[in-house]
Structures are given as C-alpha cells and as structure tokens.
Tab-separated table of C-alpha atoms in Angstrom:
chain	number	residue	atom	x	y	z
A	1	MET	CA	23.937	29.304	9.134
A	2	ILE	CA	22.973	26.043	9.544
A	3	LEU	CA	19.846	24.234	8.511
A	4	CYS	CA	18.138	21.586	10.143
A	5	ASP	CA	15.357	18.725	8.888
A	6	VAL	CA	13.733	17.524	11.925
A	7	GLY	CA	12.025	13.804	11.665
A	8	ASN	CA	10.552	11.765	13.850
A	9	THR	CA	13.254	9.594	14.351
A	10	SER	CA	16.716	11.675	12.998
A	11	VAL	CA	17.837	14.892	13.210
A	12	ASP	CA	19.525	15.674	9.791
A	13	LEU	CA	22.130	19.048	9.940
A	14	TYR	CA	22.968	20.539	6.574
A	15	ARG	CA	25.957	22.904	7.381
A	16	ASN	CA	28.612	24.578	4.277
A	17	GLY	CA	26.935	21.452	2.162
A	18	LYS	CA	27.219	18.278	4.456
A	19	ARG	CA	25.245	16.510	5.643
A	20	THR	CA	25.422	15.021	9.052
A	21	LYS	CA	22.066	12.918	10.767
A	22	HIS	CA	21.754	12.329	14.759
A	23	SER	CA	18.971	10.587	16.664
A	24	ALA	CA	16.182	13.309	17.846
A	25	ASP	CA	16.178	11.378	20.678
A	26	THR	CA	19.941	12.304	21.677
A	27	PHE	CA	20.558	15.303	19.827
A	28	ASP	CA	21.041	18.490	22.057
A	29	PRO	CA	19.997	21.483	20.398
A	30	PHE	CA	22.080	23.498	22.704
A	31	SER	CA	25.115	22.191	21.534
A	32	ILE	CA	25.031	24.694	18.480
A	33	SER	CA	25.850	28.058	18.865
A	34	GLU	CA	25.031	29.514	14.958
A	35	GLU	CA	21.777	30.382	13.935
A	36	VAL	CA	19.329	27.492	12.927
A	37	TYR	CA	16.737	27.714	10.663
A	38	PHE	CA	15.004	24.140	11.133
A	39	ILE	CA	11.273	22.641	10.045
A	40	SER	CA	10.169	20.122	12.132
A	41	VAL	CA	7.505	17.041	12.047
A	42	ASN	CA	8.141	15.850	15.884
A	43	ALA	CA	6.422	17.657	18.598
A	44	ALA	CA	8.603	17.006	21.005
A	45	PHE	CA	11.877	17.993	19.585
A	46	ASP	CA	9.360	21.745	18.805
A	47	ARG	CA	9.234	22.147	22.030
A	48	ARG	CA	13.183	21.900	23.329
A	49	VAL	CA	14.260	23.805	20.870
A	50	ALA	CA	11.258	26.281	21.896
A	51	GLY	CA	13.338	28.396	24.186
A	52	LEU	CA	16.168	29.502	22.033
A	53	VAL	CA	16.669	32.111	20.299
A	54	ASN	CA	19.385	31.068	17.631
A	55	TRP	CA	16.510	27.799	16.152
A	56	HIS	CA	14.281	29.642	13.509
A	57	ASP	CA	11.536	27.672	12.283
A	58	LEU	CA	11.094	28.141	8.720
A	59	ARG	CA	7.158	27.127	9.533
A	60	GLU	CA	6.696	30.850	9.981
A	61	CYS	CA	7.736	31.542	6.467
A	62	VAL	CA	5.346	29.387	4.947
A	63	VAL	CA	2.650	30.607	2.817
A	64	TRP	CA	0.251	28.345	4.019
A	65	THR	CA	-2.567	30.329	1.831
A	66	LYS	CA	-0.353	28.107	-0.768
A	67	TYR	CA	0.083	24.372	0.597
A	68	TYR	CA	-3.099	22.785	3.705
A	69	PRO	CA	-2.930	23.134	7.249
A	70	THR	CA	-2.180	19.463	8.272
A	71	MET	CA	0.117	19.337	5.099
A	72	GLY	CA	3.653	18.421	6.663
A	73	ILE	CA	6.137	20.806	6.751
A	74	ASP	CA	9.188	18.774	5.321
A	75	ARG	CA	6.725	18.000	2.077
A	76	ILE	CA	6.392	22.177	1.740
A	77	ALA	CA	10.103	22.379	1.832
A	78	ALA	CA	10.500	20.109	-1.026
A	79	CYS	CA	7.214	21.775	-3.423
A	80	GLU	CA	9.329	25.226	-2.227
A	81	ALA	CA	12.307	23.868	-4.301
A	82	ILE	CA	11.183	23.044	-7.453
A	83	GLU	CA	8.512	25.679	-9.760
A	84	GLU	CA	7.348	22.836	-11.986
A	85	GLY	CA	7.354	18.902	-11.501
A	86	VAL	CA	6.350	16.269	-9.679
A	87	VAL	CA	8.339	15.639	-6.318
A	88	VAL	CA	8.466	11.977	-4.710
A	89	ASP	CA	9.666	12.013	-1.289
A	90	ALA	CA	10.524	8.398	-0.654
A	91	GLY	CA	10.678	7.363	3.109
A	92	SER	CA	8.897	5.871	6.500
A	93	ALA	CA	5.987	7.172	3.671
A	94	ILE	CA	6.216	8.395	0.112
A	95	THR	CA	4.976	11.758	-0.422
A	96	VAL	CA	3.546	12.458	-4.327
A	97	ASP	CA	3.532	16.099	-4.608
A	98	VAL	CA	2.886	18.603	-8.099
A	99	MET	CA	3.942	21.872	-8.588
A	100	ARG	CA	2.841	23.721	-11.853
A	101	GLY	CA	3.790	27.168	-12.414
A	102	GLY	CA	4.769	27.628	-8.164
A	103	ALA	CA	1.735	26.654	-7.313
A	104	TYR	CA	0.896	23.516	-5.624
A	105	GLN	CA	-1.560	21.244	-7.093
A	106	GLY	CA	-2.441	18.829	-4.532
A	107	GLY	CA	-0.701	15.263	-3.809
A	108	PHE	CA	-0.901	12.010	-2.482
A	109	ILE	CA	0.785	9.443	0.464
A	110	ALA	CA	1.584	6.506	-0.332
A	111	LEU	CA	3.255	3.601	2.206
A	112	GLY	CA	7.172	3.713	2.319
A	113	LEU	CA	8.570	1.082	0.998
A	114	ARG	CA	9.336	-0.553	4.142
A	115	ALA	CA	5.800	0.243	6.099
A	116	ALA	CA	4.604	-1.901	3.361
A	117	GLN	CA	7.117	-4.621	3.235
A	118	GLU	CA	6.370	-4.737	6.950
A	119	ALA	CA	2.500	-4.699	6.592
A	120	TYR	CA	2.354	-7.771	3.938
A	121	GLY	CA	4.173	-9.637	6.357
A	122	ARG	CA	1.882	-8.977	9.537
A	123	LEU	CA	-0.429	-10.208	6.777
A	124	SER	CA	0.342	-13.881	6.181
A	125	PRO	CA	3.766	-16.073	6.580
A	126	ALA	CA	3.255	-16.977	2.624
A	127	LEU	CA	3.588	-12.601	2.156
A	128	ASP	CA	6.762	-11.853	4.928
A	129	VAL	CA	8.716	-12.591	1.176
A	130	SER	CA	11.726	-10.323	-0.224
A	131	TRP	CA	10.649	-7.999	-2.979
A	132	ASN	CA	11.922	-8.012	-5.956
A	133	PHE	CA	13.327	-4.923	-7.323
A	134	GLU	CA	14.414	-6.345	-10.074
A	135	VAL	CA	10.673	-7.333	-11.409
A	136	ASP	CA	9.227	-6.933	-15.008
A	137	LEU	CA	6.770	-4.519	-14.018
A	138	ALA	CA	5.047	-4.298	-17.202
A	139	LYS	CA	4.706	-8.119	-16.913
A	140	MET	CA	1.550	-10.210	-14.705
A	141	ALA	CA	3.410	-11.837	-11.908
A	142	LYS	CA	3.311	-15.735	-11.819
A	143	ASN	CA	4.700	-15.947	-8.382
A	144	THR	CA	4.879	-14.755	-4.775
A	145	PRO	CA	7.468	-12.253	-4.217
A	146	ASP	CA	7.143	-10.722	-7.930
A	147	ALA	CA	2.756	-10.536	-7.170
A	148	VAL	CA	4.261	-8.641	-3.703
A	149	THR	CA	6.254	-6.411	-5.001
A	150	ALA	CA	4.278	-5.563	-8.778
A	151	GLY	CA	1.573	-5.083	-6.364
A	152	PHE	CA	2.678	-2.261	-4.787
A	153	LEU	CA	5.154	-0.922	-6.570
A	154	ALA	CA	3.383	-0.927	-10.008
A	155	PRO	CA	0.062	0.803	-9.563
A	156	LEU	CA	2.471	3.604	-7.379
A	157	ILE	CA	4.906	4.055	-10.588
A	158	ALA	CA	2.190	4.452	-12.748
A	159	GLN	CA	-0.100	6.839	-10.823
A	160	ILE	CA	3.097	9.248	-10.717
A	161	GLN	CA	3.958	8.890	-14.111
A	162	SER	CA	0.841	9.898	-14.865
A	163	LEU	CA	0.901	13.445	-13.641
A	164	GLY	CA	3.284	14.346	-15.737
A	165	LYS	CA	7.232	15.695	-15.338
A	166	PRO	CA	9.609	16.660	-14.595
A	167	VAL	CA	10.264	13.936	-12.166
A	168	HIS	CA	12.187	14.725	-8.763
A	169	LEU	CA	13.537	12.143	-6.091
A	170	CYS	CA	14.321	12.776	-2.706
A	171	GLY	CA	14.230	10.574	0.158
A	172	GLY	CA	16.031	7.390	1.580
A	173	ASP	CA	14.444	5.459	-0.779
A	174	ALA	CA	14.898	7.859	-3.995
A	175	LYS	CA	17.960	6.203	-5.373
A	176	MET	CA	15.806	2.663	-5.735
A	177	LEU	CA	12.464	3.992	-7.225
A	178	SER	CA	14.907	6.242	-9.480
A	179	ARG	CA	15.141	3.143	-11.437
A	180	PHE	CA	11.492	2.815	-12.654
A	181	PHE	CA	11.521	7.052	-13.456
A	182	PRO	CA	14.607	6.630	-16.346
A	183	ASP	CA	14.124	10.394	-16.473
A	184	ALA	CA	13.743	11.477	-13.114
A	185	VAL	CA	16.473	14.142	-10.834
A	186	VAL	CA	17.304	12.449	-8.159
A	187	ASP	CA	18.424	15.142	-5.075
A	188	GLU	CA	19.357	14.050	-1.887
A	189	GLU	CA	18.818	17.596	-1.054
A	190	LEU	CA	15.928	18.906	-2.684
A	191	VAL	CA	14.306	19.787	1.130
A	192	PHE	CA	17.454	21.564	1.917
A	193	LYS	CA	17.355	23.752	-1.385
A	194	GLY	CA	13.490	24.765	-0.742
A	195	MET	CA	14.189	25.433	2.851
A	196	LYS	CA	16.636	28.400	1.631
A	197	LYS	CA	14.472	29.233	-0.758
A	198	LEU	CA	12.217	29.778	2.043
A	199	ILE	CA	14.827	32.300	3.797
A	200	GLU	CA	15.294	34.119	0.481
A	201	LYS	CA	11.717	34.597	-0.563
A	202	GLY	CA	10.613	35.257	3.612
A	203	ARG	CA	12.837	37.913	4.480
A	204	VAL	CA	10.247	39.089	7.306
A	205	CYS	CA	9.883	35.699	8.924
B	1	MET	CA	-22.205	-31.773	-0.260
B	2	ILE	CA	-20.882	-29.102	1.881
B	3	LEU	CA	-18.452	-26.337	-0.161
B	4	CYS	CA	-16.104	-24.802	2.636
B	5	ASP	CA	-13.398	-21.749	1.921
B	6	VAL	CA	-11.252	-22.116	5.171
B	7	GLY	CA	-9.537	-18.794	6.102
B	8	ASN	CA	-6.302	-18.473	8.831
B	9	THR	CA	-9.738	-16.508	10.951
B	10	SER	CA	-13.095	-18.400	9.896
B	11	VAL	CA	-14.416	-21.098	8.290
B	12	ASP	CA	-16.946	-20.428	5.422
B	13	LEU	CA	-19.189	-23.510	5.102
B	14	TYR	CA	-21.619	-23.364	2.010
B	15	ARG	CA	-24.944	-25.514	2.033
B	16	ASN	CA	-27.474	-25.516	0.364
B	17	GLY	CA	-27.277	-21.528	-1.141
B	18	LYS	CA	-26.704	-20.163	2.603
B	19	ARG	CA	-23.138	-19.889	3.979
B	20	THR	CA	-22.125	-19.745	7.961
B	21	LYS	CA	-18.559	-18.255	8.729
B	22	HIS	CA	-17.648	-19.214	12.024
B	23	SER	CA	-13.964	-19.043	13.787
B	24	ALA	CA	-11.711	-21.289	12.459
B	25	ASP	CA	-10.180	-21.784	15.880
B	26	THR	CA	-12.869	-23.223	17.782
B	27	PHE	CA	-15.186	-24.838	14.596
B	28	ASP	CA	-14.803	-28.852	14.768
B	29	PRO	CA	-14.585	-30.236	11.395
B	30	PHE	CA	-16.032	-33.649	13.676
B	31	SER	CA	-19.289	-31.935	14.042
B	32	ILE	CA	-20.127	-32.300	9.748
B	33	SER	CA	-20.737	-36.002	8.838
B	34	GLU	CA	-21.639	-34.639	5.189
B	35	GLU	CA	-19.463	-35.224	2.451
B	36	VAL	CA	-17.193	-31.481	2.718
B	37	TYR	CA	-14.866	-30.318	-0.183
B	38	PHE	CA	-12.603	-27.574	1.242
B	39	ILE	CA	-10.069	-25.500	0.275
B	40	SER	CA	-7.508	-24.146	3.342
B	41	VAL	CA	-4.694	-21.722	3.892
B	42	ASN	CA	-4.637	-22.545	7.335
B	43	ALA	CA	-2.336	-25.123	8.144
B	44	ALA	CA	-3.323	-25.898	11.574
B	45	PHE	CA	-7.103	-26.666	10.279
B	46	ASP	CA	-5.591	-29.125	7.555
B	47	ARG	CA	-4.059	-31.357	10.031
B	48	ARG	CA	-7.669	-31.406	12.132
B	49	VAL	CA	-9.321	-32.567	8.913
B	50	ALA	CA	-6.798	-34.602	7.264
B	51	GLY	CA	-7.500	-38.257	9.130
B	52	LEU	CA	-11.063	-37.143	7.929
B	53	VAL	CA	-12.614	-39.596	4.982
B	54	ASN	CA	-16.190	-37.172	4.196
B	55	TRP	CA	-13.335	-34.157	3.848
B	56	HIS	CA	-12.016	-33.645	0.586
B	57	ASP	CA	-9.523	-30.821	-0.155
B	58	LEU	CA	-9.942	-29.630	-3.852
B	59	ARG	CA	-6.364	-28.917	-4.216
B	60	GLU	CA	-5.767	-32.136	-5.395
B	61	CYS	CA	-8.450	-31.071	-8.576
B	62	VAL	CA	-6.696	-28.359	-9.179
B	63	VAL	CA	-4.532	-28.512	-12.940
B	64	TRP	CA	-1.413	-26.465	-11.119
B	65	THR	CA	0.915	-26.457	-14.481
B	66	LYS	CA	-1.915	-23.248	-15.490
B	67	TYR	CA	-1.231	-21.427	-11.567
B	68	TYR	CA	1.961	-21.176	-9.365
B	69	PRO	CA	2.903	-23.159	-6.755
B	70	THR	CA	3.019	-20.810	-4.265
B	71	MET	CA	-0.139	-19.378	-5.194
B	72	GLY	CA	-3.323	-18.845	-3.038
B	73	ILE	CA	-5.525	-21.639	-3.406
B	74	ASP	CA	-8.340	-19.099	-2.890
B	75	ARG	CA	-7.253	-17.298	-5.609
B	76	ILE	CA	-7.148	-19.766	-7.998
B	77	ALA	CA	-10.533	-21.134	-6.957
B	78	ALA	CA	-12.260	-17.633	-7.452
B	79	CYS	CA	-10.157	-17.666	-10.941
B	80	GLU	CA	-11.511	-21.100	-11.855
B	81	ALA	CA	-15.132	-19.824	-11.530
B	82	ILE	CA	-14.525	-17.391	-14.378
B	83	GLU	CA	-12.968	-17.871	-18.190
B	84	GLU	CA	-12.811	-14.350	-18.792
B	85	GLY	CA	-11.252	-10.523	-17.681
B	86	VAL	CA	-10.200	-9.873	-13.797
B	87	VAL	CA	-11.186	-10.951	-10.353
B	88	VAL	CA	-10.510	-8.913	-7.666
B	89	ASP	CA	-10.725	-10.160	-4.482
B	90	ALA	CA	-10.688	-7.615	-1.997
B	91	GLY	CA	-10.044	-9.153	1.695
B	92	SER	CA	-7.495	-9.124	3.828
B	93	ALA	CA	-4.883	-8.704	1.116
B	94	ILE	CA	-6.111	-7.864	-2.567
B	95	THR	CA	-5.553	-10.492	-4.886
B	96	VAL	CA	-6.091	-8.806	-8.633
B	97	ASP	CA	-5.817	-12.104	-11.433
B	98	VAL	CA	-6.193	-11.993	-15.086
B	99	MET	CA	-7.883	-14.415	-16.936
B	100	ARG	CA	-8.065	-14.848	-20.757
B	101	GLY	CA	-9.805	-17.448	-22.469
B	102	GLY	CA	-9.906	-19.879	-19.317
B	103	ALA	CA	-6.006	-19.569	-18.810
B	104	TYR	CA	-4.575	-17.653	-15.587
B	105	GLN	CA	-2.648	-14.414	-16.994
B	106	GLY	CA	-0.830	-13.818	-13.530
B	107	GLY	CA	-1.620	-11.549	-11.397
B	108	PHE	CA	-0.641	-9.074	-8.266
B	109	ILE	CA	-1.158	-8.612	-4.436
B	110	ALA	CA	-1.872	-5.164	-2.951
B	111	LEU	CA	-3.292	-4.666	0.953
B	112	GLY	CA	-6.302	-5.059	2.301
B	113	LEU	CA	-8.048	-2.210	2.756
B	114	ARG	CA	-7.683	-2.828	7.239
B	115	ALA	CA	-3.997	-3.643	6.820
B	116	ALA	CA	-3.418	-0.312	4.877
B	117	GLN	CA	-5.305	1.871	6.848
B	118	GLU	CA	-3.493	0.353	10.041
B	119	ALA	CA	0.296	0.658	8.017
B	120	TYR	CA	-0.512	3.951	7.725
B	121	GLY	CA	-1.444	4.763	10.974
B	122	ARG	CA	1.672	3.076	12.704
B	123	LEU	CA	3.764	5.464	10.604
B	124	SER	CA	2.472	8.271	11.861
B	125	PRO	CA	-0.080	9.984	14.350
B	126	ALA	CA	-0.793	12.479	11.338
B	127	LEU	CA	-1.602	9.719	9.195
B	128	ASP	CA	-4.067	7.466	11.886
B	129	VAL	CA	-6.734	9.563	9.634
B	130	SER	CA	-10.184	8.019	9.085
B	131	TRP	CA	-10.097	7.139	5.032
B	132	ASN	CA	-12.787	9.387	3.043
B	133	PHE	CA	-13.950	6.647	0.750
B	134	GLU	CA	-16.088	9.482	-1.126
B	135	VAL	CA	-13.168	10.947	-1.976
B	136	ASP	CA	-12.952	12.170	-6.071
B	137	LEU	CA	-9.988	10.397	-7.226
B	138	ALA	CA	-9.515	12.177	-10.006
B	139	LYS	CA	-8.501	15.403	-7.873
B	140	MET	CA	-5.418	15.814	-6.463
B	141	ALA	CA	-5.495	15.377	-2.593
B	142	LYS	CA	-5.719	19.120	-0.410
B	143	ASN	CA	-6.207	17.374	3.170
B	144	THR	CA	-4.983	14.034	5.003
B	145	PRO	CA	-7.807	12.034	4.632
B	146	ASP	CA	-8.025	13.054	0.935
B	147	ALA	CA	-4.698	12.318	0.436
B	148	VAL	CA	-4.063	9.195	2.361
B	149	THR	CA	-7.124	7.941	0.483
B	150	ALA	CA	-6.263	8.476	-2.317
B	151	GLY	CA	-2.882	7.707	-2.129
B	152	PHE	CA	-3.919	4.246	-1.316
B	153	LEU	CA	-6.825	3.756	-3.792
B	154	ALA	CA	-6.053	5.767	-6.833
B	155	PRO	CA	-2.847	4.112	-7.783
B	156	LEU	CA	-5.043	0.620	-7.047
B	157	ILE	CA	-7.974	1.116	-8.677
B	158	ALA	CA	-6.385	2.666	-12.023
B	159	GLN	CA	-4.145	0.004	-12.357
B	160	ILE	CA	-6.861	-2.647	-12.226
B	161	GLN	CA	-8.714	-0.774	-15.008
B	162	SER	CA	-5.734	-1.105	-17.224
B	163	LEU	CA	-6.594	-4.711	-17.403
B	164	GLY	CA	-9.885	-4.909	-18.748
B	165	LYS	CA	-12.849	-6.024	-18.681
B	166	PRO	CA	-15.188	-7.742	-16.701
B	167	VAL	CA	-14.272	-7.064	-13.295
B	168	HIS	CA	-15.380	-9.770	-10.943
B	169	LEU	CA	-15.811	-8.159	-7.090
B	170	CYS	CA	-15.946	-10.457	-4.484
B	171	GLY	CA	-14.429	-10.571	-0.445
B	172	GLY	CA	-15.606	-8.236	2.597
B	173	ASP	CA	-14.871	-5.112	0.655
B	174	ALA	CA	-16.478	-6.240	-3.113
B	175	LYS	CA	-19.166	-4.144	-2.429
B	176	MET	CA	-16.759	-0.672	-0.833
B	177	LEU	CA	-14.589	-1.065	-3.630
B	178	SER	CA	-17.600	-1.270	-6.636
B	179	ARG	CA	-18.466	2.282	-6.391
B	180	PHE	CA	-15.063	2.912	-8.444
B	181	PHE	CA	-16.295	0.066	-10.360
B	182	PRO	CA	-19.199	0.968	-11.657
B	183	ASP	CA	-19.068	-1.791	-14.819
B	184	ALA	CA	-17.823	-4.551	-12.508
B	185	VAL	CA	-20.101	-7.704	-11.064
B	186	VAL	CA	-19.535	-7.939	-7.410
B	187	ASP	CA	-20.531	-11.441	-6.752
B	188	GLU	CA	-19.681	-12.955	-3.014
B	189	GLU	CA	-20.186	-16.237	-4.289
B	190	LEU	CA	-17.295	-16.046	-6.700
B	191	VAL	CA	-15.149	-18.422	-4.761
B	192	PHE	CA	-18.068	-21.187	-4.298
B	193	LYS	CA	-18.522	-20.874	-7.928
B	194	GLY	CA	-15.342	-22.030	-8.361
B	195	MET	CA	-14.664	-24.351	-5.928
B	196	LYS	CA	-18.186	-26.431	-7.480
B	197	LYS	CA	-16.405	-25.950	-11.217
B	198	LEU	CA	-13.230	-27.656	-9.874
B	199	ILE	CA	-15.156	-30.646	-8.393
B	200	GLU	CA	-17.175	-30.937	-12.116
B	201	LYS	CA	-14.143	-31.160	-13.738
B	202	GLY	CA	-11.724	-33.113	-11.222
B	203	ARG	CA	-14.388	-36.055	-11.409
B	204	VAL	CA	-11.127	-37.991	-10.765
B	205	CYS	CA	-9.665	-35.951	-7.686
C-alpha cells in the first residue's frame, strides 16, 4: 500500500515508511501498479488519475460534517492524525487548526514564510530584507530586518500559543518554527498518519 | 507654509488645513512657489526637489538617535505627533510603533491589507477569496473567507492590543481597522501633526 499526498507542485509518496518527492507536472501515475491511497489539492492531477482503479481518493473517507466543504484535504488529514491539540502545517500557507476530543473546532490560514517574505519585498525595496529568525520576539524591534520578521512572526506565534497545547508542527517550515514552540511536537509524517487513520476508520470508502 | 508627505506613488499636500493628493510621477515641484516642508520615502522625488530652495526636507529636523537609521520618515513623523501610546499607520504596509513619555520604544511592520490579500491570492486560487471584515475574531473560523481574514487580522490585532493604549490609527485603512479597536483615535492628519512638531522643535533645521 502506498500513501500519496498531492500538492499544487509536488507529489509526496510514502511507501514502507520511506518518502519520495516528485514534481506534480512530470509524475506519471501509471508508473505505479500497487494500490495507492491519495489526497490531492491539485485538480489537474485528479483528472489524470480519475480512470485508474488502483488510485483511491481519500476524500471519500472523510466525514465532511466534522469539517467544512472548502477545507483543504491536507488540513483534514493532519487533523485526523490527532485527537487533541493544535495542528500547525507550515507550508506555502501556514494552516492552524484546533482539535478537542476528536472534534474539529475551527482554524485559520496565515501566509507561509516564503509568501510573506516575497510580499514584503514586493511592497518596497526597503522591506526586501533577509529575515532574522534569531529575533527576540519579546522585544520591540529597532531595525528593519527585526521589524519585518517580528511583524510577521510575533503576532502569529502569540496567536497559536493562545490556542493551547499540545502543538503539532508539520510541513516544510516546521523545524524553523519549532524554535518558537519549545514544547511542540514536530511530526513531518502527520498528514500520512491522518491518512492511515482515515483508511482504518473508513473501511466502507 | 505647505506640508508635503511623499510616498512611493503619491504626493500628499497639506495647505491651510486642506489636503490634496497627486501622483508622484506627474507632480511638478516647480509648480509651488511657497515654502514647502516635506518628508519623502521616494528617492526619485528627492532628486527632483534637490535644487529647489523653497523645498525643505524634514529629515534634517529629526533627532535620529531617538529612532533607527533605516526607519521610514513617515513612521517617525507619525510618532512625533504623540507622546504616549501606539501608532498604527495602515497603508501599503501596516507599521506599528510604541511611544512612552515621548521616547520611541520600537515597533514592527506587518503587510498592508491589500498586500496580504494579494499574497493569499497568489498562493492558490482557493485562497483568492473576498475577505470578510465582519468576521468575529474571537471565534475559530469554519469557512475559507473567515479562515483567511481571521488568519491575517486576529493575530495582528491581538498583538497591537497587547501593546497598551491609547491606539492612534492613521493611513488609508485606518477606518477599516478601527472597528477592531473601539477605543482607538482615528487621526488621518497624524503624520502632518508630527511634521508640524518637527518644524517647531527644530528651528535650527
């Protein structure tokens, strides 16, 4: 059994505990003959696998009444992995979702670190600075790199901290953010764990 | 006497309590024969007024040791207008600065509302949604417009509120933000008030 997480630009395969990443544009779904359970936020990819009997879309296993119709399936998969706490998936966007007793409480979507840095750069050459990830967020900034870095990170991190514990971090920038959450669990396989749970729960799907 | 606030795209003139806005590209500084006291973040504009004896750059009146060398002169002007509290200038960027007893404490720079909306839109068509400025920031979002609007606004507003009072709002989005700060003072002439104080203090400049 292969698990597959399809984003807008990449295809992330999980087979026997090992991950491989491929370009979403060039990856050929016909190249896999085993059973594949996938989630996808990529409509073009969905069309390519639509006729393949060994590709199973885990959307069909989701109890959608727990969530909301336009919620990203990757966020849902990460939420399904836990019963309790805050999920922070720090990728191109930073999604933050809260689960209590297995019930979805809601969440919010911030810009990803790269998207935010690019947006500052577009505003003005003066704000197109390297971020200082060593910045002390408890202090008021008195230089531009700190003012920009803290301007994005300090509000976001305080807001996440206000949501309670435990905090589960996943996504490409999880390690970068973990320095601001000393008690957080960094789990880069959170989405795949949630996918496994969806498969186990949803034997009907 | 005319006060003039020059941004990257616009020239904002203040004459006898009346404001007029002009395009920075087409405005002709030679068209004014009166004394003009200006601040500018626009290097191209600075070169155009460099030889004009009636154009006085208020940079020369700033006590720079109070601030920091790369701090925007418009932020400094707004800070000079107050002795105590938090200045939120909500324009293309949202700058947040704290003054206590006339002393600058530091600040941070968030993206402006428009820049943030555009950055979400660039991330994914799914996030290119109209923002819901009526969103209840105290609740966790369960739909995409709320998740995006609250994802940007809730952390930022909580962070500003944590800095104390009074909050002084200026800039093009001041009114929009004021609904989240019931006690805030909206003062669209804050920058000009600060410029007047700079002129009064700095008779030497």
